Amino acid sequence: MTTANTEDIKVKAEEIKNEANVYFKEKQFPAAIEKYSKAIELNPDVASYYTNRAFCHIKLESYGYAIADSNKALEIDPNFTKANYRRASANMALGNFKEALKDLRVVSKRAPSDKDAKAKFDECQKIVRRVEFEKAIKDDDQKRSVASKLDIDTIAVDDSYTGPRINEETKTIDHTFLEEMIQHFKDQKKIHKKYAFMIVLAIRKYMLEAPTLIDVKVPADGQLTVCGDVHGQFYDFINIFETNGYPSEKHAYLFNGDFVDRGSFSVEVVLTLFAYKWLYPDHVFLARGNHETDNMNKVYGFEGEVKAKFSEMMFSLFSETFNALPLCHLIENKIFVTHGGLFSRDNITLDEIRKIDRIGQGQPGSEGLMCELLWSDPQPELGRSTSKRGVGIQFGPDVTKNFLETNDLDMIIRSHEVKEEGYVIEHDGKCVTVFSAPNYCDTVGNKGALINITPDLKKEYITFSAVPHPSVRPMQYASQFSGLLGM
């Protein structure tokens, strides 16, 4: 190839890269990725093409792909600091704090006058030290439960408190309390810490006694609504009840994980869900998502939000309770519902899933059945592939078919991924993704969706748009890392 031809190719690659930049500014990230990929095909030796594409992958939460692109950029140019920054971002998003710290140290050393880089390095270092400290405590004395340290009766509620109150004699909630609490939350007010503790403790006790896989019946004279991620978007979450009906004995709800993080009203969402679970234990069902975990909560805002609105002890109690949440549900023995998806091997049975020791394991880790249930995603291609997220796997329609046939099931409902219309039906109609946080993070512009299911298992897909909310930005409580993650 002549030098002239080579230069022409480089010029063309730059033109395509500039087109990709326009798509990026317009937040059309899949289109931008396609253009960056074409630029890379033409000229694979430009490190910035890979880091630009990595940033798109971060925006789409494809952190595994972002790490791979950052690695490639550093192969081309070991001194390309932006690649270290992108890789740190992706590792932070996955809770790989030590790996992120290595890259942030490099970034900080190369740009000593960059106060933002130094702040992120310092913050990450604090997290690493805290994680190590918490691990040491747990290893030393198995970390006595927060619940055992609480004496609710000694917590006084001052007369000046004007919010909803739980009956001191019955020590249970009712419709009136829930209605008043929801209104209190709409008005951006907190409930008293005593009542918050009581709600979380009640659900912790219930979940500790519950199995890993919950069998669900649709109310004979009513319906079951399945919702996906709501991610702390309280006003959109309450809009689901206001437009689709509040939970009752005739109207059951199943929320399929990721109640918290990203949205800055996560405390209000999870306390409302827990309160409804307490009021209707057999008609409100809650599954664990990948964001009901400690490492995600440290990065995406929930830990900071709980500490800001209540205390560190309250967050520890939430953490214990999240560890006890079931991993999946089985509707009428025919519809399997879990947050993420399926597994790295075939012929997994429901009995194997029921035997997962989720409480003993605590955090889902980076491999195994529990991790895959919370993190995996479907793909259109047959077979399996490495996860775009860097955790779990991607599974094809043949994997779905094997799982359904092995367990005599009709279909899978899962969540975990934002979808433009709020839901997507894949794998020959056998795998449905439902996502219930409209205009995700106030930026994506997607619709939310829910699925209403009748006793004869007929399904109605409902989509909805975002509603106004107070001017509190997403990840308000995420400290230094909202910028690192492209928020």
Short mmCIF file of C-alpha atoms in Angstrom, two decimals:
data_model
loop_
_atom_site.label_atom_id
_atom_site.label_comp_id
_atom_site.label_asym_id
_atom_site.label_seq_id
_atom_site.Cartn_x
_atom_site.Cartn_y
_atom_site.Cartn_z
CA MET A 1 0.00 0.00 0.00
CA THR A 2 1.37 3.42 -0.93
CA THR A 3 1.97 6.18 1.56
CA ALA A 4 -0.75 8.23 -0.15
CA ASN A 5 -3.27 5.42 0.29
CA THR A 6 -2.27 5.02 3.92
CA GLU A 7 -2.78 8.73 4.55
CA ASP A 8 -6.17 8.61 2.82
CA ILE A 9 -7.23 5.77 5.12
CA LYS A 10 -6.11 7.72 8.18
CA VAL A 11 -8.04 10.78 7.04
CA LYS A 12 -11.15 8.67 6.45
CA ALA A 13 -10.81 7.11 9.90
CA GLU A 14 -10.63 10.59 11.46
CA GLU A 15 -13.76 11.64 9.57
CA ILE A 16 -15.64 8.62 10.89
CA LYS A 17 -14.32 9.27 14.40
CA ASN A 18 -15.68 12.83 14.19
CA GLU A 19 -19.07 11.44 13.15
CA ALA A 20 -18.92 9.18 16.18
CA ASN A 21 -18.17 12.18 18.41
CA VAL A 22 -21.37 13.85 17.17
CA TYR A 23 -23.39 10.74 18.03
CA PHE A 24 -21.75 10.70 21.46
CA LYS A 25 -22.71 14.33 22.14
CA GLU A 26 -26.26 13.46 21.12
CA LYS A 27 -26.15 10.54 23.60
CA GLN A 28 -26.66 8.03 20.79
CA PHE A 29 -24.10 5.68 22.26
CA PRO A 30 -24.78 2.52 20.21
CA ALA A 31 -24.47 4.56 17.00
CA ALA A 32 -21.27 6.15 18.31
CA ILE A 33 -19.83 2.71 19.11
CA GLU A 34 -20.57 1.57 15.56
CA LYS A 35 -18.72 4.56 14.11
CA TYR A 36 -15.74 4.25 16.46
CA SER A 37 -15.53 0.57 15.51
CA LYS A 38 -15.41 1.49 11.81
CA ALA A 39 -12.66 4.02 12.51
CA ILE A 40 -10.73 1.30 14.36
CA GLU A 41 -11.14 -1.10 11.43
CA LEU A 42 -9.58 1.48 9.13
CA ASN A 43 -6.82 2.55 11.51
CA PRO A 44 -6.40 0.21 14.51
CA ASP A 45 -3.32 2.01 15.85
CA VAL A 46 -4.96 5.09 17.40
CA ALA A 47 -5.32 4.73 21.16
CA SER A 48 -7.96 7.47 21.46
CA TYR A 49 -10.40 5.58 19.24
CA TYR A 50 -10.45 2.79 21.81
CA THR A 51 -10.85 5.10 24.81
CA ASN A 52 -13.66 6.99 23.07
CA ARG A 53 -15.43 3.70 22.45
CA ALA A 54 -14.69 2.67 26.04
CA PHE A 55 -16.49 5.79 27.28
CA CYS A 56 -19.55 4.79 25.23
CA HIS A 57 -19.42 1.32 26.77
CA ILE A 58 -19.29 2.88 30.24
CA LYS A 59 -22.36 4.94 29.40
CA LEU A 60 -24.13 1.71 28.39
CA GLU A 61 -22.83 -0.12 31.50
CA SER A 62 -20.81 -2.53 29.34
CA TYR A 63 -17.86 -2.33 31.71
CA GLY A 64 -16.15 -5.50 30.50
CA TYR A 65 -15.97 -4.08 26.98
CA ALA A 66 -14.69 -0.77 28.37
CA ILE A 67 -11.84 -2.53 30.18
CA ALA A 68 -10.94 -4.47 27.02
CA ASP A 69 -10.81 -1.24 24.97
CA SER A 70 -8.71 0.50 27.63
CA ASN A 71 -6.28 -2.43 27.66
CA LYS A 72 -5.94 -2.20 23.89
CA ALA A 73 -5.30 1.54 24.05
CA LEU A 74 -2.52 0.95 26.59
CA GLU A 75 -0.98 -1.71 24.35
CA ILE A 76 -0.76 0.90 21.61
CA ASP A 77 0.46 3.69 23.90
CA PRO A 78 1.43 2.74 27.49
CA ASN A 79 1.55 6.43 28.40
CA PHE A 80 -1.98 7.24 27.23
CA THR A 81 -3.37 8.38 30.58
CA LYS A 82 -6.96 8.58 29.41
CA ALA A 83 -6.92 4.78 29.02
CA ASN A 84 -5.95 4.41 32.68
CA TYR A 85 -8.78 6.76 33.60
CA ARG A 86 -11.34 4.82 31.55
CA ARG A 87 -10.18 1.50 32.97
CA ALA A 88 -10.38 2.92 36.49
CA SER A 89 -13.93 4.07 35.77
CA ALA A 90 -15.00 0.63 34.59
CA ASN A 91 -13.38 -1.14 37.52
CA MET A 92 -14.96 1.28 39.98
CA ALA A 93 -18.34 0.56 38.39
CA LEU A 94 -17.78 -3.16 38.98
CA GLY A 95 -16.62 -2.65 42.55
CA ASN A 96 -13.06 -3.68 41.69
CA PHE A 97 -11.66 -0.97 43.91
CA LYS A 98 -8.07 -2.21 44.14
CA GLU A 99 -7.74 -2.41 40.37
CA ALA A 100 -9.27 1.05 39.99
CA LEU A 101 -6.85 2.42 42.59
CA LYS A 102 -3.84 1.24 40.56
CA ASP A 103 -4.95 3.25 37.54
CA LEU A 104 -6.03 6.29 39.56
CA ARG A 105 -2.57 6.33 41.14
CA VAL A 106 -1.05 6.47 37.64
CA VAL A 107 -3.43 9.24 36.58
CA SER A 108 -2.72 11.27 39.71
CA LYS A 109 1.06 10.95 39.34
CA ARG A 110 1.01 11.98 35.68
CA ALA A 111 -1.23 14.96 36.37
CA PRO A 112 -0.25 16.15 39.88
CA SER A 113 -2.00 19.50 39.43
CA ASP A 114 -5.33 17.87 38.49
CA LYS A 115 -7.35 18.32 41.68
CA ASP A 116 -10.23 16.22 40.37
CA ALA A 117 -7.94 13.24 39.65
CA LYS A 118 -6.34 13.58 43.10
CA ALA A 119 -9.76 13.72 44.78
CA LYS A 120 -10.90 10.55 43.02
CA PHE A 121 -7.67 8.78 43.95
CA ASP A 122 -8.06 9.80 47.60
CA GLU A 123 -11.69 8.69 47.66
CA CYS A 124 -10.90 5.33 46.07
CA GLN A 125 -8.06 4.80 48.53
CA LYS A 126 -10.46 5.44 51.42
CA ILE A 127 -12.87 2.85 50.04
CA VAL A 128 -10.10 0.24 49.66
CA ARG A 129 -8.97 0.83 53.24
CA ARG A 130 -12.54 0.68 54.55
CA VAL A 131 -13.27 -2.54 52.67
CA GLU A 132 -10.11 -4.11 54.11
CA PHE A 133 -11.04 -2.91 57.59
CA GLU A 134 -14.58 -4.28 57.30
CA LYS A 135 -13.21 -7.60 56.03
CA ALA A 136 -10.80 -7.80 58.97
CA ILE A 137 -13.62 -7.19 61.43
CA LYS A 138 -15.73 -9.88 59.78
CA ASP A 139 -12.84 -12.35 59.77
CA ASP A 140 -12.04 -11.66 63.41
CA ASP A 141 -15.43 -12.04 65.05
CA GLN A 142 -17.83 -12.89 62.22
CA LYS A 143 -19.29 -9.41 62.66
CA ARG A 144 -22.18 -9.61 65.09
CA SER A 145 -25.47 -8.68 63.42
CA VAL A 146 -26.52 -5.06 63.63
CA ALA A 147 -30.01 -6.28 64.43
CA SER A 148 -28.75 -7.86 67.65
CA LYS A 149 -27.35 -4.50 68.78
CA LEU A 150 -30.62 -2.62 68.34
CA ASP A 151 -33.13 -2.09 71.12
CA ILE A 152 -36.01 -0.41 69.35
CA ASP A 153 -37.97 0.22 72.55
CA THR A 154 -35.24 2.52 73.85
CA ILE A 155 -35.46 4.82 70.81
CA ALA A 156 -37.68 7.75 71.76
CA VAL A 157 -39.85 9.65 69.29
CA ASP A 158 -39.96 13.30 70.26
CA ASP A 159 -43.29 15.13 70.38
CA SER A 160 -41.96 17.56 67.77
CA TYR A 161 -41.94 14.76 65.16
CA THR A 162 -44.86 15.40 62.78
CA GLY A 163 -44.53 12.40 60.48
CA PRO A 164 -46.42 9.08 60.42
CA ARG A 165 -46.22 6.89 63.52
CA ILE A 166 -46.35 3.14 64.01
CA ASN A 167 -48.77 2.04 66.73
CA GLU A 168 -46.72 1.56 69.92
CA GLU A 169 -49.02 -1.22 71.17
CA THR A 170 -49.44 -3.36 68.05
CA LYS A 171 -45.98 -2.51 66.65
CA THR A 172 -47.30 -3.13 63.14
CA ILE A 173 -48.12 -0.90 60.20
CA ASP A 174 -51.45 -0.30 58.49
CA HIS A 175 -52.80 1.45 55.39
CA THR A 176 -52.94 4.79 57.15
CA PHE A 177 -49.28 4.67 58.08
CA LEU A 178 -48.29 3.76 54.52
CA GLU A 179 -50.38 6.50 52.95
CA GLU A 180 -48.97 9.09 55.33
CA MET A 181 -45.41 7.82 54.81
CA ILE A 182 -45.71 8.04 51.02
CA GLN A 183 -47.00 11.61 51.26
CA HIS A 184 -44.21 12.42 53.71
CA PHE A 185 -41.68 11.13 51.20
CA LYS A 186 -43.30 13.08 48.36
CA ASP A 187 -42.81 16.19 50.48
CA GLN A 188 -39.10 15.27 50.81
CA LYS A 189 -39.36 14.54 54.52
CA LYS A 190 -37.88 11.62 56.44
CA ILE A 191 -39.70 9.25 58.72
CA HIS A 192 -38.32 8.84 62.23
CA LYS A 193 -35.33 6.51 62.48
CA LYS A 194 -37.25 4.29 64.93
CA TYR A 195 -39.88 3.51 62.32
CA ALA A 196 -37.30 3.04 59.58
CA PHE A 197 -35.48 0.53 61.79
CA MET A 198 -38.76 -1.25 62.55
CA ILE A 199 -39.61 -1.61 58.85
CA VAL A 200 -36.19 -2.94 57.87
CA LEU A 201 -36.02 -5.31 60.86
CA ALA A 202 -39.42 -6.76 60.02
CA ILE A 203 -38.35 -7.52 56.45
CA ARG A 204 -34.96 -8.87 57.54
CA LYS A 205 -36.70 -11.36 59.85
CA TYR A 206 -39.12 -12.39 57.11
CA MET A 207 -36.42 -12.82 54.45
CA LEU A 208 -34.11 -14.82 56.70
CA GLU A 209 -36.87 -17.43 56.92
CA ALA A 210 -37.69 -17.36 53.18
CA PRO A 211 -36.27 -19.74 50.55
CA THR A 212 -33.92 -18.69 47.76
CA LEU A 213 -36.57 -19.42 45.10
CA ILE A 214 -40.06 -18.18 45.98
CA ASP A 215 -43.19 -19.81 44.54
CA VAL A 216 -45.77 -17.20 43.54
CA LYS A 217 -49.48 -17.57 42.86
CA VAL A 218 -51.43 -14.97 40.89
CA PRO A 219 -54.45 -13.85 42.96
CA ALA A 220 -57.41 -15.90 41.73
CA ASP A 221 -59.65 -12.87 41.29
CA GLY A 222 -56.95 -10.34 40.46
CA GLN A 223 -53.52 -9.92 38.88
CA LEU A 224 -49.79 -9.93 39.48
CA THR A 225 -47.65 -7.03 38.26
CA VAL A 226 -43.96 -7.65 37.53
CA CYS A 227 -41.70 -4.58 37.61
CA GLY A 228 -38.02 -4.29 36.77
CA ASP A 229 -35.35 -1.90 38.01
CA VAL A 230 -36.64 1.30 39.64
CA HIS A 231 -33.21 2.55 40.82
CA GLY A 232 -34.19 5.07 43.45
CA GLN A 233 -36.51 7.06 41.15
CA PHE A 234 -39.17 7.46 43.84
CA TYR A 235 -41.58 9.69 41.95
CA ASP A 236 -41.60 7.39 38.90
CA PHE A 237 -41.92 4.40 41.24
CA ILE A 238 -44.97 5.82 43.02
CA ASN A 239 -46.44 6.71 39.62
CA ILE A 240 -46.56 2.96 38.91
CA PHE A 241 -48.96 2.50 41.84
CA GLU A 242 -50.95 5.62 41.03
CA THR A 243 -51.56 4.54 37.42
CA ASN A 244 -51.57 0.73 37.70
CA GLY A 245 -53.05 0.28 41.18
CA TYR A 246 -51.59 -0.01 44.66
CA PRO A 247 -50.67 -3.41 46.14
CA SER A 248 -53.57 -5.28 47.71
CA GLU A 249 -54.74 -8.84 48.29
CA LYS A 250 -56.21 -8.82 44.77
CA HIS A 251 -53.29 -7.02 43.16
CA ALA A 252 -49.91 -8.60 43.87
CA TYR A 253 -46.58 -7.04 42.87
CA LEU A 254 -43.16 -8.54 42.16
CA PHE A 255 -40.26 -6.08 42.05
CA ASN A 256 -37.36 -7.80 40.33
CA GLY A 257 -34.33 -6.16 41.98
CA ASP A 258 -32.33 -2.94 41.72
CA PHE A 259 -34.59 -0.89 43.96
CA VAL A 260 -31.68 1.36 44.91
CA ASP A 261 -28.63 3.22 43.57
CA ARG A 262 -28.24 5.89 40.87
CA GLY A 263 -31.52 7.62 41.72
CA SER A 264 -31.21 9.84 44.80
CA PHE A 265 -34.47 8.78 46.45
CA SER A 266 -33.43 5.18 47.01
CA VAL A 267 -34.17 5.27 50.75
CA GLU A 268 -37.75 6.32 50.02
CA VAL A 269 -38.19 3.58 47.39
CA VAL A 270 -36.85 0.74 49.50
CA LEU A 271 -38.66 1.76 52.68
CA THR A 272 -41.93 1.93 50.74
CA LEU A 273 -41.32 -1.50 49.21
CA PHE A 274 -40.36 -2.99 52.56
CA ALA A 275 -43.42 -1.45 54.21
CA TYR A 276 -45.72 -2.94 51.58
CA LYS A 277 -43.99 -6.30 52.01
CA TRP A 278 -44.66 -6.06 55.74
CA LEU A 279 -48.32 -5.17 55.15
CA TYR A 280 -48.88 -7.78 52.39
CA PRO A 281 -46.27 -10.51 52.92
CA ASP A 282 -48.03 -12.92 50.54
CA HIS A 283 -48.81 -10.35 47.84
CA VAL A 284 -45.65 -8.25 47.52
CA PHE A 285 -42.50 -10.01 46.37
CA LEU A 286 -38.98 -8.59 46.29
CA ALA A 287 -35.96 -10.10 44.51
CA ARG A 288 -32.33 -9.19 44.95
CA GLY A 289 -30.65 -7.36 42.09
CA ASN A 290 -26.96 -6.79 41.46
CA HIS A 291 -27.39 -3.37 43.11
CA GLU A 292 -28.59 -4.80 46.41
CA THR A 293 -24.92 -5.45 47.18
CA ASP A 294 -22.24 -3.68 49.19
CA ASN A 295 -19.77 -2.87 46.41
CA MET A 296 -22.44 -1.37 44.14
CA ASN A 297 -23.91 0.64 47.03
CA LYS A 298 -20.50 2.14 47.79
CA VAL A 299 -20.16 3.43 44.22
CA TYR A 300 -23.66 4.31 43.04
CA GLY A 301 -24.98 6.32 45.96
CA PHE A 302 -27.13 4.19 48.24
CA GLU A 303 -24.58 3.87 51.04
CA GLY A 304 -23.94 7.61 50.99
CA GLU A 305 -27.66 8.37 50.86
CA VAL A 306 -28.49 6.16 53.85
CA LYS A 307 -25.67 7.65 55.91
CA ALA A 308 -26.79 11.18 54.97
CA LYS A 309 -30.45 10.56 55.76
CA PHE A 310 -29.99 8.19 58.72
CA SER A 311 -26.72 6.57 59.86
CA GLU A 312 -23.99 4.04 59.19
CA MET A 313 -25.84 1.56 61.40
CA MET A 314 -28.92 1.92 59.20
CA PHE A 315 -26.86 1.11 56.11
CA SER A 316 -25.38 -1.95 57.80
CA LEU A 317 -28.90 -3.17 58.57
CA PHE A 318 -29.95 -2.63 54.94
CA SER A 319 -26.87 -4.58 53.86
CA GLU A 320 -27.77 -7.52 56.10
CA THR A 321 -31.33 -7.45 54.79
CA PHE A 322 -30.23 -7.32 51.15
CA ASN A 323 -28.11 -10.42 51.80
CA ALA A 324 -31.28 -12.25 52.80
CA LEU A 325 -33.40 -11.27 49.77
CA PRO A 326 -34.47 -14.20 47.56
CA LEU A 327 -32.73 -14.55 44.20
CA CYS A 328 -35.67 -15.55 42.02
CA HIS A 329 -39.38 -16.31 41.82
CA LEU A 330 -41.48 -18.94 40.05
CA ILE A 331 -44.93 -17.78 38.93
CA GLU A 332 -47.51 -20.58 38.82
CA ASN A 333 -44.72 -23.13 38.20
CA LYS A 334 -44.30 -21.78 34.66
CA ILE A 335 -42.61 -18.36 34.59
CA PHE A 336 -39.12 -18.03 36.05
CA VAL A 337 -38.26 -14.51 37.22
CA THR A 338 -34.77 -13.37 38.20
CA HIS A 339 -32.90 -10.09 37.96
CA GLY A 340 -30.09 -10.97 35.56
CA GLY A 341 -30.28 -14.27 33.75
CA LEU A 342 -28.97 -17.76 33.16
CA PHE A 343 -25.86 -19.81 33.67
CA SER A 344 -22.47 -20.79 32.30
CA ARG A 345 -23.54 -24.44 32.03
CA ASP A 346 -26.61 -26.30 30.81
CA ASN A 347 -29.09 -28.50 32.69
CA ILE A 348 -29.30 -26.33 35.82
CA THR A 349 -32.40 -27.43 37.74
CA LEU A 350 -34.71 -25.46 39.99
CA ASP A 351 -33.65 -27.74 42.84
CA GLU A 352 -30.04 -26.60 42.38
CA ILE A 353 -31.19 -23.00 42.53
CA ARG A 354 -33.25 -23.64 45.66
CA LYS A 355 -30.12 -25.03 47.36
CA ILE A 356 -28.01 -21.88 46.82
CA ASP A 357 -26.90 -20.68 50.27
CA ARG A 358 -27.47 -17.03 49.53
CA ILE A 359 -27.42 -15.97 53.19
CA GLY A 360 -24.22 -17.86 53.96
CA GLN A 361 -22.58 -16.45 50.84
CA GLY A 362 -23.71 -12.88 51.51
CA GLN A 363 -22.25 -10.98 48.58
CA PRO A 364 -22.69 -12.59 45.13
CA GLY A 365 -19.01 -12.59 44.17
CA SER A 366 -17.77 -12.68 40.57
CA GLU A 367 -18.69 -16.24 39.55
CA GLY A 368 -21.10 -19.06 40.34
CA LEU A 369 -24.88 -19.50 40.19
CA MET A 370 -25.74 -16.61 42.49
CA CYS A 371 -23.53 -14.19 40.56
CA GLU A 372 -24.95 -15.31 37.21
CA LEU A 373 -28.56 -14.97 38.39
CA LEU A 374 -27.88 -11.33 39.29
CA TRP A 375 -25.54 -10.30 36.44
CA SER A 376 -26.08 -12.28 33.21
CA ASP A 377 -27.68 -10.91 30.02
CA PRO A 378 -29.33 -12.49 26.96
CA GLN A 379 -27.75 -12.28 23.50
CA PRO A 380 -29.30 -12.97 20.07
CA GLU A 381 -26.52 -15.37 19.04
CA LEU A 382 -26.58 -19.05 19.97
CA GLY A 383 -24.39 -20.28 22.79
CA ARG A 384 -22.63 -18.22 25.40
CA SER A 385 -20.09 -15.40 25.34
CA THR A 386 -18.07 -13.28 27.72
CA SER A 387 -20.19 -10.70 29.51
CA LYS A 388 -20.10 -7.17 28.15
CA ARG A 389 -20.36 -6.09 31.79
CA GLY A 390 -17.30 -7.99 32.97
CA VAL A 391 -19.37 -10.12 35.37
CA GLY A 392 -21.73 -13.00 34.63
CA ILE A 393 -22.22 -14.29 31.07
CA GLN A 394 -24.25 -13.62 27.94
CA PHE A 395 -26.60 -16.45 27.00
CA GLY A 396 -28.29 -17.26 23.70
CA PRO A 397 -31.74 -18.60 22.78
CA ASP A 398 -30.50 -22.21 22.89
CA VAL A 399 -29.39 -21.71 26.51
CA THR A 400 -32.82 -20.32 27.37
CA LYS A 401 -34.50 -23.26 25.62
CA ASN A 402 -32.39 -25.79 27.53
CA PHE A 403 -33.21 -24.21 30.89
CA LEU A 404 -36.94 -24.05 30.14
CA GLU A 405 -37.12 -27.62 28.85
CA THR A 406 -35.03 -28.96 31.75
CA ASN A 407 -37.48 -27.44 34.25
CA ASP A 408 -40.79 -27.65 32.31
CA LEU A 409 -41.15 -23.87 32.20
CA ASP A 410 -42.80 -21.53 29.67
CA MET A 411 -40.59 -18.44 29.82
CA ILE A 412 -38.13 -16.23 31.69
CA ILE A 413 -38.73 -12.67 32.86
CA ARG A 414 -35.62 -10.71 33.79
CA SER A 415 -34.60 -7.05 34.20
CA HIS A 416 -31.11 -5.55 34.60
CA GLU A 417 -30.93 -3.65 31.27
CA VAL A 418 -32.41 -0.31 30.24
CA LYS A 419 -34.60 -0.66 27.13
CA GLU A 420 -35.83 2.16 24.92
CA GLU A 421 -39.47 1.09 25.17
CA GLY A 422 -39.14 -0.30 28.70
CA TYR A 423 -39.25 -3.94 27.65
CA VAL A 424 -37.96 -6.31 24.97
CA ILE A 425 -39.15 -9.80 24.02
CA GLU A 426 -36.32 -12.08 22.81
CA HIS A 427 -35.38 -15.73 22.29
CA ASP A 428 -38.49 -16.69 20.32
CA GLY A 429 -40.72 -15.02 22.91
CA LYS A 430 -39.24 -17.04 25.76
CA CYS A 431 -37.10 -14.34 27.40
CA VAL A 432 -38.53 -10.93 28.34
CA THR A 433 -36.58 -8.00 29.78
CA VAL A 434 -38.63 -5.47 31.78
CA PHE A 435 -37.11 -2.20 33.07
CA SER A 436 -39.21 0.20 35.15
CA ALA A 437 -37.08 3.34 35.56
CA PRO A 438 -38.18 5.79 32.81
CA ASN A 439 -35.69 8.42 31.64
CA TYR A 440 -33.04 6.46 33.52
CA CYS A 441 -30.66 8.75 35.42
CA ASP A 442 -32.57 11.76 34.00
CA THR A 443 -30.64 11.37 30.74
CA VAL A 444 -31.47 8.23 28.75
CA GLY A 445 -34.96 9.19 27.57
CA ASN A 446 -36.29 5.61 27.72
CA LYS A 447 -39.79 4.57 28.73
CA GLY A 448 -40.45 2.37 31.75
CA ALA A 449 -42.52 -0.79 31.55
CA LEU A 450 -44.36 -3.31 33.69
CA ILE A 451 -46.10 -6.61 33.01
CA ASN A 452 -49.60 -7.40 34.29
CA ILE A 453 -50.24 -11.14 34.54
CA THR A 454 -53.68 -12.74 34.99
CA PRO A 455 -54.39 -16.08 36.72
CA ASP A 456 -54.40 -17.84 33.32
CA LEU A 457 -50.92 -16.32 32.69
CA LYS A 458 -51.99 -13.87 30.00
CA LYS A 459 -49.56 -10.95 29.90
CA GLU A 460 -50.20 -7.26 29.27
CA TYR A 461 -47.19 -5.01 28.71
CA ILE A 462 -47.69 -1.43 29.91
CA THR A 463 -45.22 1.37 29.13
CA PHE A 464 -44.99 4.75 30.83
CA SER A 465 -42.96 7.94 30.78
CA ALA A 466 -41.11 9.76 33.53
CA VAL A 467 -42.91 12.21 35.80
CA PRO A 468 -41.49 15.42 37.32
CA HIS A 469 -39.40 15.18 40.46
CA PRO A 470 -37.57 17.62 42.75
CA SER A 471 -34.33 19.04 41.41
CA VAL A 472 -32.03 16.50 43.05
CA ARG A 473 -29.59 15.03 40.54
CA PRO A 474 -28.97 11.29 40.16
CA MET A 475 -26.12 9.94 42.29
CA GLN A 476 -26.30 13.01 44.50
CA TYR A 477 -24.77 10.93 47.30
CA ALA A 478 -22.12 9.13 45.23
CA SER A 479 -19.25 11.37 46.36
CA GLN A 480 -16.46 11.77 43.81
CA PHE A 481 -17.50 8.97 41.53
CA SER A 482 -20.45 10.34 39.59
CA GLY A 483 -17.98 12.20 37.38
CA LEU A 484 -15.72 9.18 37.06
CA LEU A 485 -18.68 7.11 35.82
CA GLY A 486 -19.76 9.66 33.28
CA MET A 487 -22.76 11.00 35.23
#
